[in-house]
Coordinates of C-alpha atoms in Angstrom, one line a residue:
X1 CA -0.6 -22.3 -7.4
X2 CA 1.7 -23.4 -4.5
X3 CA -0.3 -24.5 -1.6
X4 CA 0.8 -23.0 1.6
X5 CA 0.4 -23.7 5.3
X6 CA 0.5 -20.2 6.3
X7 CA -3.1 -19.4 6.4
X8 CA -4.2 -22.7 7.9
X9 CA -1.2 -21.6 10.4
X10 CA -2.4 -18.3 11.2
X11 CA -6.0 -19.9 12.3
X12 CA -4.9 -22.7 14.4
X13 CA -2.5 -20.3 16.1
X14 CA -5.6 -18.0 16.8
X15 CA -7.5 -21.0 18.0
X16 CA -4.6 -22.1 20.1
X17 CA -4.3 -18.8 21.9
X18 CA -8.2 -18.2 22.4
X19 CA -8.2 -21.8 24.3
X20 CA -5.1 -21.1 26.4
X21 CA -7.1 -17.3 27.6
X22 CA -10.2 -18.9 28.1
X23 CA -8.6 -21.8 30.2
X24 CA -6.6 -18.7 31.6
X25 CA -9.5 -16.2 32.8
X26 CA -11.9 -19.1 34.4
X27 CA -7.6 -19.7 36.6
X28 CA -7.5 -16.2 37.2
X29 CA -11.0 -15.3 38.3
X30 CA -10.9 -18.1 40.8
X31 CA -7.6 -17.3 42.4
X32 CA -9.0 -13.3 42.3
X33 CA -12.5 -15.3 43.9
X34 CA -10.6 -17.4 46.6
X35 CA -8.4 -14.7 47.5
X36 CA -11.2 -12.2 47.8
X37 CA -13.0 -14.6 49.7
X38 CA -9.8 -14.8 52.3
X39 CA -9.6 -11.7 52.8
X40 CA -13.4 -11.1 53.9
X41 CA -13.1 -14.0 56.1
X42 CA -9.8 -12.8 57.6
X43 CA -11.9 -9.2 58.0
X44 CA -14.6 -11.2 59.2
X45 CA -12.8 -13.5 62.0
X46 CA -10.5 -9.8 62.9
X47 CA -14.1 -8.4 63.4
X48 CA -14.8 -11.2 65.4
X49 CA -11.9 -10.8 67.8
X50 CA -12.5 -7.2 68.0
X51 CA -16.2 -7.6 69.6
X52 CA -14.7 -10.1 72.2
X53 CA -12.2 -8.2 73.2
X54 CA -14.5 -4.9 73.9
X55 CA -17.4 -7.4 75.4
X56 CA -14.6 -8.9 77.2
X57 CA -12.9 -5.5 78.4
X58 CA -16.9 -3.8 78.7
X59 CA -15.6 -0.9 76.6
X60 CA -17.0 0.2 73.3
X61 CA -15.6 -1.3 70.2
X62 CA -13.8 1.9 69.4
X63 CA -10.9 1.5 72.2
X64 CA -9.6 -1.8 70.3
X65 CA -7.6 0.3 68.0
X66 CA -6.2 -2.5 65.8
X67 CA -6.6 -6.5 65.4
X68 CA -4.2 -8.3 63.2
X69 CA -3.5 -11.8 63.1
X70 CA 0.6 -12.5 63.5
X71 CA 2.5 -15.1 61.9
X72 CA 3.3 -16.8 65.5
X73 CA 0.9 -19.4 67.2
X74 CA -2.3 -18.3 65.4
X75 CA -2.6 -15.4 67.4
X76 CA -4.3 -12.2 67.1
X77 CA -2.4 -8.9 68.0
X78 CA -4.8 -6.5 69.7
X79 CA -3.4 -3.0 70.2
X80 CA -5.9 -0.3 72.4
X81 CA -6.4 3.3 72.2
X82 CA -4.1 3.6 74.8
X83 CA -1.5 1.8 73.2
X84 CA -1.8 -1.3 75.3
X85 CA -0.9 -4.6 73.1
X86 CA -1.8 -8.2 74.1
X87 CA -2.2 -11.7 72.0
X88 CA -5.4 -13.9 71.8
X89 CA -6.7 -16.4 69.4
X90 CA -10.0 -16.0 67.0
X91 CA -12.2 -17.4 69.8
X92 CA -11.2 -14.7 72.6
X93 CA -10.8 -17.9 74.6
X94 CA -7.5 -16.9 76.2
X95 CA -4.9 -13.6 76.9
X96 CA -1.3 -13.3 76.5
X97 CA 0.3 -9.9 78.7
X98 CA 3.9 -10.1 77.8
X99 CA 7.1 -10.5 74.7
X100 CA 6.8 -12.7 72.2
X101 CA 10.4 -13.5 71.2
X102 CA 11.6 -15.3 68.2
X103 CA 13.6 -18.5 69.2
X104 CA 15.9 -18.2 66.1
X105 CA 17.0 -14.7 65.9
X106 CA 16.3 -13.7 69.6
X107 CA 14.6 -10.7 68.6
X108 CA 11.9 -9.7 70.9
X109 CA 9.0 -9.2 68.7
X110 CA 6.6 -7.4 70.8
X111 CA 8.8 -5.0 72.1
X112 CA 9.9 -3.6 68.5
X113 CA 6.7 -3.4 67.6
X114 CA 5.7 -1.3 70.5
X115 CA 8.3 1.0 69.9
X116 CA 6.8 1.2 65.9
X117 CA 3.9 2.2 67.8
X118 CA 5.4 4.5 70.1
X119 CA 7.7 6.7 66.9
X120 CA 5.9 9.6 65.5
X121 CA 5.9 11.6 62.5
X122 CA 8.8 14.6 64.4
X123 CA 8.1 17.0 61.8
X124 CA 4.4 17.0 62.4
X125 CA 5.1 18.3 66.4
X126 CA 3.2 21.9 67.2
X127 CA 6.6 23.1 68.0
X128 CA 5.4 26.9 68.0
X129 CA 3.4 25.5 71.2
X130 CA 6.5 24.4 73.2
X131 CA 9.0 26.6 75.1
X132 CA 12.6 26.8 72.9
X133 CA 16.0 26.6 75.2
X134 CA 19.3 26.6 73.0
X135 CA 21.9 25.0 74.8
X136 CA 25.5 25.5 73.0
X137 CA 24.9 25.6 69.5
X138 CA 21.4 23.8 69.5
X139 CA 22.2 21.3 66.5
X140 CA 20.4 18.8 68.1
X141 CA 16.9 18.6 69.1
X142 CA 14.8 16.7 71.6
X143 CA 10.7 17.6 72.5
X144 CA 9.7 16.9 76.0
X145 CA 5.9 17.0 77.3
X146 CA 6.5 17.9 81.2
X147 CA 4.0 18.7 84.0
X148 CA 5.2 21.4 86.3
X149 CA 4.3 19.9 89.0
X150 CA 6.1 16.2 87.9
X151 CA 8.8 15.2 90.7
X152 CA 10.9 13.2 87.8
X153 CA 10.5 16.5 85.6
X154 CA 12.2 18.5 87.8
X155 CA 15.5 15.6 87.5
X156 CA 15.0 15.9 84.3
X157 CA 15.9 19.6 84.0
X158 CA 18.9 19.1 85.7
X159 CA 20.1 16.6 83.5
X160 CA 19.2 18.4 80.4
X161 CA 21.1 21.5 81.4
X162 CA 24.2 19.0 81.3
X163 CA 23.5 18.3 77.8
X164 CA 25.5 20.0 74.9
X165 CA 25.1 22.0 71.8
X166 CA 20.9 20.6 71.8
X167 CA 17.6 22.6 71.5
X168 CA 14.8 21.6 73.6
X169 CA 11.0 22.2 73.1
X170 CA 9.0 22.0 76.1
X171 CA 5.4 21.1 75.7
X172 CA 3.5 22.2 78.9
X173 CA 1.9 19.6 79.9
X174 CA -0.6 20.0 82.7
X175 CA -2.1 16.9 83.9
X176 CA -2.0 16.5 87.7
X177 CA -3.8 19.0 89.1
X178 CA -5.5 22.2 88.7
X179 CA -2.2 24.3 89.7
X180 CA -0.4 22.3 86.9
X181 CA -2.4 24.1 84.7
X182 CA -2.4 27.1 86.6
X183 CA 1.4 27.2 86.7
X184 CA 1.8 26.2 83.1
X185 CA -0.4 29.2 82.0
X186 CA 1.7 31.2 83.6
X187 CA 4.3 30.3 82.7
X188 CA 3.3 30.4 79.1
X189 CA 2.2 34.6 79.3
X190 CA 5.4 35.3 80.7
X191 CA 7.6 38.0 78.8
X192 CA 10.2 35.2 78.8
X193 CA 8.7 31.8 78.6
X194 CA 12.3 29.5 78.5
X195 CA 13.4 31.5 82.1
X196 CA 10.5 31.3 83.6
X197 CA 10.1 27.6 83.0
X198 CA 14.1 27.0 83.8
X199 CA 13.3 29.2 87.0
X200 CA 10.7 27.0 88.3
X201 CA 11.8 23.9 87.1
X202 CA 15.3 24.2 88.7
X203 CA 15.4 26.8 91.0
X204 CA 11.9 26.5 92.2
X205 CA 10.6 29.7 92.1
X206 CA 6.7 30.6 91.3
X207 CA 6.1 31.7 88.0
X208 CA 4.6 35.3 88.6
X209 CA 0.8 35.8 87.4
X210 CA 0.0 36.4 83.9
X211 CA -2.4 36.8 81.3
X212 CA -2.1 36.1 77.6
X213 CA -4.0 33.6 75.1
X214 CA -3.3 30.0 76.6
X215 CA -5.0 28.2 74.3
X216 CA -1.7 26.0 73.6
X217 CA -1.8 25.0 76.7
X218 CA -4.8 23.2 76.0
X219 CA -3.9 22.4 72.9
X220 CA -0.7 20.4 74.6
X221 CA -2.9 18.7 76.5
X222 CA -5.1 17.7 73.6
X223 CA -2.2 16.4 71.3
X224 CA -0.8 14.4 74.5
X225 CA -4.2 12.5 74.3
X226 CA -3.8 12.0 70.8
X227 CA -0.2 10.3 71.1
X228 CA -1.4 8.3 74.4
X229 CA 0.7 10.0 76.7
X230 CA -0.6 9.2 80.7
X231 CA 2.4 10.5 82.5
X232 CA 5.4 13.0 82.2
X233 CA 7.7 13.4 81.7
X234 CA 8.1 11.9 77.7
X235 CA 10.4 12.5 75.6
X236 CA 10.8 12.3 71.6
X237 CA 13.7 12.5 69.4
X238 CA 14.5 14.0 65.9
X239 CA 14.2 10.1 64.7
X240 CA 10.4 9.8 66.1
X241 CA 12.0 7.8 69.0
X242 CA 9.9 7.9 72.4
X243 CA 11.3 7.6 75.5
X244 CA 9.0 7.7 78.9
X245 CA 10.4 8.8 82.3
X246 CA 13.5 10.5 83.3
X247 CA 16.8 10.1 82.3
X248 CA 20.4 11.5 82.7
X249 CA 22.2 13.0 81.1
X250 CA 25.0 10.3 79.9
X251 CA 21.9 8.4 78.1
X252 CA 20.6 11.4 76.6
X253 CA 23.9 12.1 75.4
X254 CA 24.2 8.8 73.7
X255 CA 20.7 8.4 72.2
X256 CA 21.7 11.7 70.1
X257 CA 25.0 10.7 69.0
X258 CA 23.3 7.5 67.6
X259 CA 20.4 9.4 65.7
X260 CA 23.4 11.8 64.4
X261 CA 25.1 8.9 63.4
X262 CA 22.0 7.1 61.5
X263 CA 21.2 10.7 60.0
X264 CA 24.9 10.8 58.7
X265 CA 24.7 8.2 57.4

């Protein structure tokens, strides 16, 4: 009989390849170990951060909404319920109020990731609780929370009047005083919601006593809460943009043609 190598093969391949796995697991159990053991400690330091920053602040750990460390300086990111952002290191030893900009790209860092923050998820908006106005063709749509009672909410009506072929839903927003919500109520029970807002808001007449199931008032008021919104007027934009404050119409105008053109595109 010929004698051949191709057992003797077969069983030092085998012993080959059980050496390399076991040399392999031992490799990949520590790397899964170390890594693991990162990732508590990063928890752990982040947890860390978190407890000097409400001892710190005197508030309960629940209004530091987020701590992550950044890539810049060592530095924690530490974002609050109220969507306030700030820098510190893993000691709490220090604050940093203001933009972190990148030297290379001169992109300022803080600022786009405030305006992550800001976007929302449009499609998720209550817009059954918001009074409709169709101006031209009403393609286009922007949401705007508004207090009846807000000084810069009144500009703002003008200038949206001045604003073509758009659809805007009005979330009363009550916030300043007790006829805010009074107002908005009414407002809300009239027969026709959009002209009694446009009538006060513009022209400044009263909104005439009524009664009706507000609860969506409150429910505005609830959902502004929710999206950390202190003042009025605010606006949002079929991209999940936010934009804070008044504005006229000539930016309105070009904030829409640029989602248009990002949606055409």
């Amino acid at each position: 009989m010929a004698f051949t190598f191709r057992p003797f093969r077969a069983v030092f391949l085998l012993f080959v390849m059980t050496a390399v796995a076991v040399s392999i697991i031992p490799s990949a159990h520590a790397k899964a170990t170390k890594a693991r053991k990162g990732a508590e400690a990063a928890h752990a330091t982040e947890a860390n951060v978190r407890k000097g920053v409400a001892a710190f602040l005197d508030v309960p750990e629940t209004v530091v909404e987020s701590v992550a460390r950044i890539p810049q300086g060592g530095l924690y990111e530490v974002v609050l319920s109220n969507g306030e952002l700030f820098y510190t290191d893993k000691a709490v030893s220090f604050f940093i109020l203001g933009n972190i900009v990148d030297a290379r790209t001169r992109q300022n860092l803080t600022g786009e990731r405030l305006d992550r923050l800001a976007r929302i998820d449009f499609k998720s908006l209550p817009l059954e609780q918001a009074v409709k106005r169709v101006n031209g063709n009403g393609q286009r749509v922007i949401v705007t929370f508004e207090d009846p009672n807000c000084g810069y909410c009144k500009h703002l009506g003008q200038e949206l009047q001045k604003v073509k072929d758009v659809t805007i839903y009005t979330f009363l927003y009550p916030i300043l005083s007790e006829d805010s919500t009074t107002k908005s109520r009414h407002i809300w029970c009239a027969e026709n919601k959009a002209a009694a807002w446009t009538a006060w808001i513009i022209d400044g007449k009263t909104p005439k006593a009524a009664n009706c199931d507000s609860a969506a008032i409150d429910r505005n008021v609830e959902l502004g809460r929710k999206l950390r919104m202190t003042g009025t007027p605010v606006l949002f934009f079929a991209d999940g943009a936010r934009i804070v404050g008044y504005r006229e119409a000539s930016d309105l105008e070009q904030m829409l043609a640029e989602i248009s053109a990002q949606a055409g595109k």
